[in-house]
Amino acid sequence: MNTLKYVAKRILLSVVILFFVALIIYTIMRCLPTSYIENVARAKATQPNSKSYEEWMAQLTVAYGMDKGIIAGFFIWLGQAIRGNFGDSWQYTVPVLQKFRECIGISFWMSAISMVFEWLIAIPLGIVAARKQYSKTDYTISIIAIACMSLPTFFLIALLKLVFCIRLDWFDLIGVVGRNYAMLDSWGQFLDRAHHMVLPIVTLVLISIGSLMRYVRTNMLEVLNADYIRTARAKGLSENKVINKHAFRNTLIPLVTFLGGSLPGLFGGPLFTETMYSIPGIGYYAYHAMSAGDIPFSMFYMTFSALLALLGNLLADVLYAVVDPRVRVA
């Protein structure tokens, strides 16, 4: 019962937070220097025998409902959003939800696969670093982790493209399919798409494993210094059994917070990675929509990302209480 009351309170608090976050996002979008309406008005004004830029601006402002104030416009948007209607994308000229359904699949699978590799690589390396504290192995893993955490995404992508696309010519620079994709059978098309996803997934793994490795190492060191670990060693248990049966299981408990924080990344789409590799996912389309001043699509994407972040935090708190009996929600 305490858990249900806690979850209900957190959901109500999340609704309030989401309301103000959406209001801030809408205000920022209305104040952007790049306006889709201004771009369209300029383009139409340059056509032969066309109206002036000011006349087009006045007409398009009314047509797109931008003649309302920020507060009034926000509540009009909010009323439609509650009913599941986020309007039509100005940039892509289709309903926002339709465009979202078209592009979310590739973003989800790319993020999910990279997350699996991230955990498979980072957790064992973090444990090894903790077991061999202050050794050459520990220093090497720590240097790799810090390097991965420090590299900017755009620099890492440029470096990978230079080495593997230009120098070695193993991959295409951009895109998700090759030139001969339409001529391949179903299995060949699958392999072609998988081949084009290698570098984006490698990029996502490299920029993510550093923080997770350091987090696992820190928690593992804390667990290895606990009294019950010293007791297990005093009983004569082998080091592998102490690590795998006692220490590792308790190290996984704090990682639940990482699992909850991963939710926005699964559905939000890696914006820079998708854009620089020209992968038609939700992040790629959101970047171009925001660059063009597409308020409906940008509002949906950023509000959706905020909602995922709130759900991720709630999931992490609840799971933490479930996996650790010492934690009580009350």
Tab-separated table of C-alpha atoms in Angstrom:
chain	number	residue	atom	x	y	z
A	1	MET	CA	0.000	0.000	0.000
A	2	ASN	CA	2.861	2.366	0.859
A	3	THR	CA	4.389	1.652	-2.536
A	4	LEU	CA	1.131	2.466	-4.337
A	5	LYS	CA	0.752	5.730	-2.415
A	6	TYR	CA	4.349	6.619	-3.191
A	7	VAL	CA	3.913	5.883	-6.906
A	8	ALA	CA	0.653	7.870	-7.007
A	9	LYS	CA	2.325	10.891	-5.371
A	10	ARG	CA	5.272	10.680	-7.765
A	11	ILE	CA	2.939	10.475	-10.775
A	12	LEU	CA	1.022	13.563	-9.633
A	13	LEU	CA	4.278	15.418	-9.038
A	14	SER	CA	5.523	14.321	-12.474
A	15	VAL	CA	2.354	15.710	-14.103
A	16	VAL	CA	2.954	19.097	-12.474
A	17	ILE	CA	6.622	19.097	-13.501
A	18	LEU	CA	5.714	18.054	-17.052
A	19	PHE	CA	3.203	20.913	-17.291
A	20	PHE	CA	5.800	23.552	-16.438
A	21	VAL	CA	8.475	21.888	-18.589
A	22	ALA	CA	6.084	21.928	-21.569
A	23	LEU	CA	5.308	25.612	-20.886
A	24	ILE	CA	9.022	26.476	-20.838
A	25	ILE	CA	9.624	24.497	-24.035
A	26	TYR	CA	6.717	26.209	-25.795
A	27	THR	CA	7.962	29.635	-24.700
A	28	ILE	CA	11.462	28.884	-25.996
A	29	MET	CA	10.099	27.567	-29.301
A	30	ARG	CA	8.023	30.721	-29.795
A	31	CYS	CA	11.125	32.858	-29.152
A	32	LEU	CA	13.476	30.976	-31.504
A	33	PRO	CA	15.363	33.223	-33.947
A	34	THR	CA	14.706	30.685	-36.719
A	35	SER	CA	11.027	30.695	-37.693
A	36	TYR	CA	9.430	28.318	-40.159
A	37	ILE	CA	6.829	30.958	-40.985
A	38	GLU	CA	9.492	33.561	-41.732
A	39	ASN	CA	11.333	31.142	-44.021
A	40	VAL	CA	8.151	30.323	-45.937
A	41	ALA	CA	7.197	33.997	-46.174
A	42	ARG	CA	10.610	34.902	-47.588
A	43	ALA	CA	10.425	32.069	-50.121
A	44	LYS	CA	6.937	33.061	-51.271
A	45	ALA	CA	7.821	36.760	-51.422
A	46	THR	CA	10.609	36.056	-53.923
A	47	GLN	CA	8.224	34.422	-56.401
A	48	PRO	CA	7.149	36.465	-59.457
A	49	ASN	CA	4.089	38.718	-58.973
A	50	SER	CA	3.890	37.714	-55.314
A	51	LYS	CA	2.771	39.642	-52.278
A	52	SER	CA	5.320	41.354	-50.059
A	53	TYR	CA	7.114	39.601	-47.218
A	54	GLU	CA	5.063	41.513	-44.614
A	55	GLU	CA	1.782	40.492	-46.229
A	56	TRP	CA	2.803	36.852	-46.359
A	57	MET	CA	3.928	36.992	-42.713
A	58	ALA	CA	0.568	38.382	-41.619
A	59	GLN	CA	-1.340	35.751	-43.615
A	60	LEU	CA	0.803	32.785	-42.517
A	61	THR	CA	0.825	33.899	-38.876
A	62	VAL	CA	-2.965	33.680	-38.789
A	63	ALA	CA	-2.990	30.427	-40.803
A	64	TYR	CA	-0.612	28.687	-38.381
A	65	GLY	CA	-2.304	30.075	-35.277
A	66	MET	CA	0.715	32.135	-34.257
A	67	ASP	CA	-1.331	35.304	-33.843
A	68	LYS	CA	-2.184	34.198	-30.297
A	69	GLY	CA	-0.033	35.131	-27.312
A	70	ILE	CA	2.380	32.609	-25.795
A	71	ILE	CA	0.135	31.660	-22.842
A	72	ALA	CA	-3.014	31.425	-24.970
A	73	GLY	CA	-1.172	29.494	-27.661
A	74	PHE	CA	0.271	27.088	-25.083
A	75	PHE	CA	-3.129	26.223	-23.608
A	76	ILE	CA	-4.535	25.684	-27.102
A	77	TRP	CA	-1.630	23.296	-27.792
A	78	LEU	CA	-2.047	21.613	-24.399
A	79	GLY	CA	-5.771	21.020	-24.959
A	80	GLN	CA	-5.041	19.310	-28.273
A	81	ALA	CA	-2.089	17.332	-26.850
A	82	ILE	CA	-4.171	15.894	-23.998
A	83	ARG	CA	-6.504	14.451	-26.648
A	84	GLY	CA	-3.527	12.927	-28.470
A	85	ASN	CA	-3.522	15.471	-31.274
A	86	PHE	CA	-0.127	17.146	-31.700
A	87	GLY	CA	-1.016	18.730	-35.015
A	88	ASP	CA	0.663	18.478	-38.396
A	89	SER	CA	4.385	18.926	-38.786
A	90	TRP	CA	5.101	22.119	-40.700
A	91	GLN	CA	8.380	20.748	-42.017
A	92	TYR	CA	7.184	17.273	-43.074
A	93	THR	CA	3.512	18.137	-43.850
A	94	VAL	CA	2.155	15.006	-42.126
A	95	PRO	CA	0.647	14.478	-38.660
A	96	VAL	CA	3.344	14.534	-35.978
A	97	LEU	CA	2.371	11.142	-34.555
A	98	GLN	CA	2.450	9.579	-38.028
A	99	LYS	CA	6.013	10.812	-38.558
A	100	PHE	CA	6.940	9.589	-35.087
A	101	ARG	CA	5.654	6.082	-35.823
A	102	GLU	CA	7.589	6.019	-39.093
A	103	CYS	CA	10.970	6.840	-37.576
A	104	ILE	CA	10.926	5.571	-33.974
A	105	GLY	CA	11.669	1.948	-34.919
A	106	ILE	CA	15.200	2.463	-36.209
A	107	SER	CA	16.066	4.717	-33.258
A	108	PHE	CA	14.777	2.182	-30.733
A	109	TRP	CA	16.605	-0.816	-32.149
A	110	MET	CA	19.854	1.073	-32.620
A	111	SER	CA	19.742	2.356	-29.037
A	112	ALA	CA	18.684	-1.038	-27.623
A	113	ILE	CA	21.507	-2.918	-29.376
A	114	SER	CA	24.084	-0.335	-28.297
A	115	MET	CA	22.803	-0.546	-24.706
A	116	VAL	CA	23.219	-4.326	-24.652
A	117	PHE	CA	26.834	-4.010	-25.851
A	118	GLU	CA	27.431	-1.172	-23.400
A	119	TRP	CA	26.412	-3.310	-20.428
A	120	LEU	CA	28.224	-6.411	-21.695
A	121	ILE	CA	31.457	-4.435	-22.026
A	122	ALA	CA	31.321	-1.903	-19.210
A	123	ILE	CA	30.185	-4.137	-16.311
A	124	PRO	CA	32.927	-6.819	-16.673
A	125	LEU	CA	35.624	-4.169	-17.216
A	126	GLY	CA	34.438	-2.205	-14.178
A	127	ILE	CA	34.576	-5.338	-12.028
A	128	VAL	CA	38.053	-6.256	-13.309
A	129	ALA	CA	39.294	-2.733	-12.556
A	130	ALA	CA	37.944	-2.964	-9.008
A	131	ARG	CA	39.441	-6.414	-8.402
A	132	LYS	CA	42.868	-5.203	-9.573
A	133	GLN	CA	42.792	-1.767	-7.955
A	134	TYR	CA	45.843	0.431	-8.654
A	135	SER	CA	47.297	-2.121	-11.047
A	136	LYS	CA	48.249	-1.535	-14.687
A	137	THR	CA	44.938	-3.121	-15.688
A	138	ASP	CA	43.005	-0.720	-13.479
A	139	TYR	CA	44.891	2.297	-14.843
A	140	THR	CA	44.382	1.155	-18.434
A	141	ILE	CA	40.631	0.654	-17.969
A	142	SER	CA	40.343	3.988	-16.146
A	143	ILE	CA	42.172	5.814	-18.961
A	144	ILE	CA	39.870	4.220	-21.556
A	145	ALA	CA	36.809	5.176	-19.500
A	146	ILE	CA	37.925	8.787	-19.058
A	147	ALA	CA	38.778	9.047	-22.764
A	148	CYS	CA	35.325	7.759	-23.745
A	149	MET	CA	33.667	10.190	-21.338
A	150	SER	CA	35.727	13.132	-22.586
A	151	LEU	CA	35.447	12.699	-26.359
A	152	PRO	CA	32.779	14.940	-27.912
A	153	THR	CA	30.313	12.984	-30.020
A	154	PHE	CA	30.931	14.983	-33.191
A	155	PHE	CA	34.723	14.567	-32.857
A	156	LEU	CA	34.431	10.803	-32.298
A	157	ILE	CA	32.143	10.427	-35.314
A	158	ALA	CA	34.519	12.467	-37.496
A	159	LEU	CA	37.444	10.324	-36.320
A	160	LEU	CA	35.617	7.046	-37.015
A	161	LYS	CA	34.575	8.255	-40.459
A	162	LEU	CA	38.125	9.321	-41.281
A	163	VAL	CA	39.590	5.968	-40.298
A	164	PHE	CA	36.950	3.446	-41.330
A	165	CYS	CA	35.129	5.240	-44.167
A	166	ILE	CA	37.864	7.241	-45.898
A	167	ARG	CA	41.171	5.563	-45.096
A	168	LEU	CA	40.053	1.917	-44.886
A	169	ASP	CA	36.879	2.259	-47.000
A	170	TRP	CA	35.016	-0.343	-44.931
A	171	PHE	CA	31.793	1.630	-44.506
A	172	ASP	CA	29.766	4.306	-46.280
A	173	LEU	CA	29.966	7.813	-44.854
A	174	ILE	CA	26.205	8.262	-44.427
A	175	GLY	CA	22.931	6.424	-44.886
A	176	VAL	CA	21.414	3.131	-43.769
A	177	VAL	CA	21.446	1.263	-47.103
A	178	GLY	CA	23.902	0.861	-49.958
A	179	ARG	CA	23.587	1.675	-53.650
A	180	ASN	CA	22.571	-1.873	-54.611
A	181	TYR	CA	20.075	-2.343	-51.791
A	182	ALA	CA	17.033	-2.747	-54.089
A	183	MET	CA	18.794	-5.519	-56.067
A	184	LEU	CA	19.456	-7.704	-52.997
A	185	ASP	CA	17.261	-10.463	-51.597
A	186	SER	CA	15.716	-10.152	-48.123
A	187	TRP	CA	18.731	-11.643	-46.327
A	188	GLY	CA	21.120	-9.471	-48.327
A	189	GLN	CA	19.086	-6.367	-47.481
A	190	PHE	CA	19.207	-7.276	-43.789
A	191	LEU	CA	23.000	-7.681	-43.921
A	192	ASP	CA	23.344	-4.420	-45.836
A	193	ARG	CA	21.368	-2.476	-43.231
A	194	ALA	CA	23.282	-4.199	-40.411
A	195	HIS	CA	26.584	-3.254	-42.080
A	196	HIS	CA	25.555	0.401	-42.229
A	197	MET	CA	24.545	0.383	-38.550
A	198	VAL	CA	27.959	-0.796	-37.286
A	199	LEU	CA	29.608	2.618	-36.958
A	200	PRO	CA	26.565	4.350	-35.371
A	201	ILE	CA	26.286	1.569	-32.782
A	202	VAL	CA	30.042	1.666	-32.116
A	203	THR	CA	29.740	5.419	-31.592
A	204	LEU	CA	26.885	5.052	-29.096
A	205	VAL	CA	28.739	2.320	-27.194
A	206	LEU	CA	31.992	4.284	-26.967
A	207	ILE	CA	30.360	7.477	-25.686
A	208	SER	CA	28.362	5.519	-23.073
A	209	ILE	CA	30.664	2.864	-21.593
A	210	GLY	CA	33.018	5.264	-19.818
A	211	SER	CA	30.618	6.530	-17.178
A	212	LEU	CA	29.155	3.063	-16.620
A	213	MET	CA	32.614	1.513	-16.172
A	214	ARG	CA	33.562	4.119	-13.580
A	215	TYR	CA	30.229	3.681	-11.812
A	216	VAL	CA	30.608	-0.112	-11.622
A	217	ARG	CA	34.211	0.179	-10.431
A	218	THR	CA	33.292	2.614	-7.649
A	219	ASN	CA	30.388	0.500	-6.388
A	220	MET	CA	32.401	-2.698	-6.645
A	221	LEU	CA	35.191	-1.215	-4.515
A	222	GLU	CA	32.636	-0.159	-1.913
A	223	VAL	CA	31.156	-3.662	-1.803
A	224	LEU	CA	34.579	-5.380	-1.664
A	225	ASN	CA	35.433	-3.371	1.453
A	226	ALA	CA	32.230	-4.385	3.237
A	227	ASP	CA	32.334	-6.545	6.380
A	228	TYR	CA	30.386	-9.462	4.880
A	229	ILE	CA	32.937	-9.762	2.062
A	230	ARG	CA	35.777	-10.014	4.585
A	231	THR	CA	33.735	-12.634	6.452
A	232	ALA	CA	33.209	-14.634	3.258
A	233	ARG	CA	36.954	-14.589	2.577
A	234	ALA	CA	37.697	-15.584	6.180
A	235	LYS	CA	35.482	-18.645	5.726
A	236	GLY	CA	37.831	-19.827	3.004
A	237	LEU	CA	35.630	-19.184	-0.017
A	238	SER	CA	37.457	-18.834	-3.315
A	239	GLU	CA	37.929	-15.333	-4.706
A	240	ASN	CA	35.771	-16.128	-7.733
A	241	LYS	CA	32.894	-17.249	-5.510
A	242	VAL	CA	33.263	-14.165	-3.311
A	243	ILE	CA	33.170	-11.894	-6.357
A	244	ASN	CA	30.500	-13.671	-8.405
A	245	LYS	CA	28.112	-14.835	-5.670
A	246	HIS	CA	28.366	-12.142	-3.005
A	247	ALA	CA	29.928	-8.939	-4.322
A	248	PHE	CA	28.601	-8.879	-7.897
A	249	ARG	CA	24.961	-9.350	-6.872
A	250	ASN	CA	25.078	-6.370	-4.523
A	251	THR	CA	26.966	-4.269	-7.055
A	252	LEU	CA	24.047	-4.609	-9.470
A	253	ILE	CA	21.628	-2.886	-7.073
A	254	PRO	CA	22.851	0.687	-7.764
A	255	LEU	CA	22.844	-0.068	-11.498
A	256	VAL	CA	19.047	0.007	-11.380
A	257	THR	CA	19.313	3.799	-11.473
A	258	PHE	CA	21.210	3.475	-14.733
A	259	LEU	CA	18.492	1.212	-16.112
A	260	GLY	CA	15.818	3.799	-15.357
A	261	GLY	CA	17.918	6.573	-16.842
A	262	SER	CA	18.302	4.575	-20.058
A	263	LEU	CA	14.600	4.872	-20.916
A	264	PRO	CA	14.821	8.303	-22.597
A	265	GLY	CA	17.752	7.107	-24.698
A	266	LEU	CA	15.824	4.104	-26.001
A	267	PHE	CA	12.936	6.127	-27.390
A	268	GLY	CA	14.388	9.638	-27.638
A	269	GLY	CA	16.904	8.866	-30.358
A	270	PRO	CA	20.599	9.875	-30.362
A	271	LEU	CA	20.222	13.256	-32.065
A	272	PHE	CA	23.861	13.991	-32.982
A	273	THR	CA	24.670	10.433	-34.024
A	274	GLU	CA	21.619	10.074	-36.252
A	275	THR	CA	22.169	13.493	-37.808
A	276	MET	CA	25.864	13.025	-38.600
A	277	TYR	CA	25.305	9.534	-40.026
A	278	SER	CA	22.086	10.601	-41.822
A	279	ILE	CA	20.070	7.878	-40.107
A	280	PRO	CA	16.318	8.629	-40.504
A	281	GLY	CA	15.409	8.197	-36.845
A	282	ILE	CA	13.482	10.374	-34.432
A	283	GLY	CA	16.596	12.340	-33.451
A	284	TYR	CA	17.467	13.091	-37.094
A	285	TYR	CA	13.997	14.402	-37.899
A	286	ALA	CA	13.787	16.326	-34.621
A	287	TYR	CA	17.065	18.123	-35.378
A	288	HIS	CA	15.888	19.259	-38.801
A	289	ALA	CA	12.459	20.194	-37.413
A	290	MET	CA	14.008	22.387	-34.718
A	291	SER	CA	16.433	23.923	-37.237
A	292	ALA	CA	13.475	24.881	-39.430
A	293	GLY	CA	11.366	26.228	-36.547
A	294	ASP	CA	8.797	23.424	-36.830
A	295	ILE	CA	6.975	24.065	-33.547
A	296	PRO	CA	4.495	21.107	-33.596
A	297	PHE	CA	7.143	18.427	-34.164
A	298	SER	CA	9.696	20.063	-31.864
A	299	MET	CA	7.125	20.454	-29.082
A	300	PHE	CA	6.146	16.808	-29.322
A	301	TYR	CA	9.754	15.573	-29.362
A	302	MET	CA	10.979	17.626	-26.409
A	303	THR	CA	7.859	17.047	-24.312
A	304	PHE	CA	8.064	13.336	-25.084
A	305	SER	CA	11.727	13.324	-23.996
A	306	ALA	CA	10.816	15.088	-20.738
A	307	LEU	CA	8.053	12.552	-20.087
A	308	LEU	CA	10.493	9.673	-20.650
A	309	ALA	CA	12.977	11.236	-18.218
A	310	LEU	CA	10.303	11.514	-15.519
A	311	LEU	CA	9.141	7.929	-16.116
A	312	GLY	CA	12.759	6.736	-16.023
A	313	ASN	CA	13.373	8.359	-12.646
A	314	LEU	CA	10.139	6.910	-11.255
A	315	LEU	CA	11.013	3.451	-12.565
A	316	ALA	CA	14.498	3.649	-11.042
A	317	ASP	CA	13.146	4.618	-7.594
A	318	VAL	CA	10.542	1.846	-7.578
A	319	LEU	CA	12.945	-0.831	-8.847
A	320	TYR	CA	15.544	0.198	-6.284
A	321	ALA	CA	13.064	-0.509	-3.495
A	322	VAL	CA	12.134	-3.835	-5.116
A	323	VAL	CA	15.666	-5.207	-5.582
A	324	ASP	CA	17.047	-3.959	-2.257
A	325	PRO	CA	15.014	-5.151	0.757
A	326	ARG	CA	16.831	-2.638	2.972
A	327	VAL	CA	15.151	0.238	1.119
A	328	ARG	CA	11.620	1.005	2.180
A	329	VAL	CA	9.423	3.409	0.233
A	330	ALA	CA	7.747	4.645	3.418
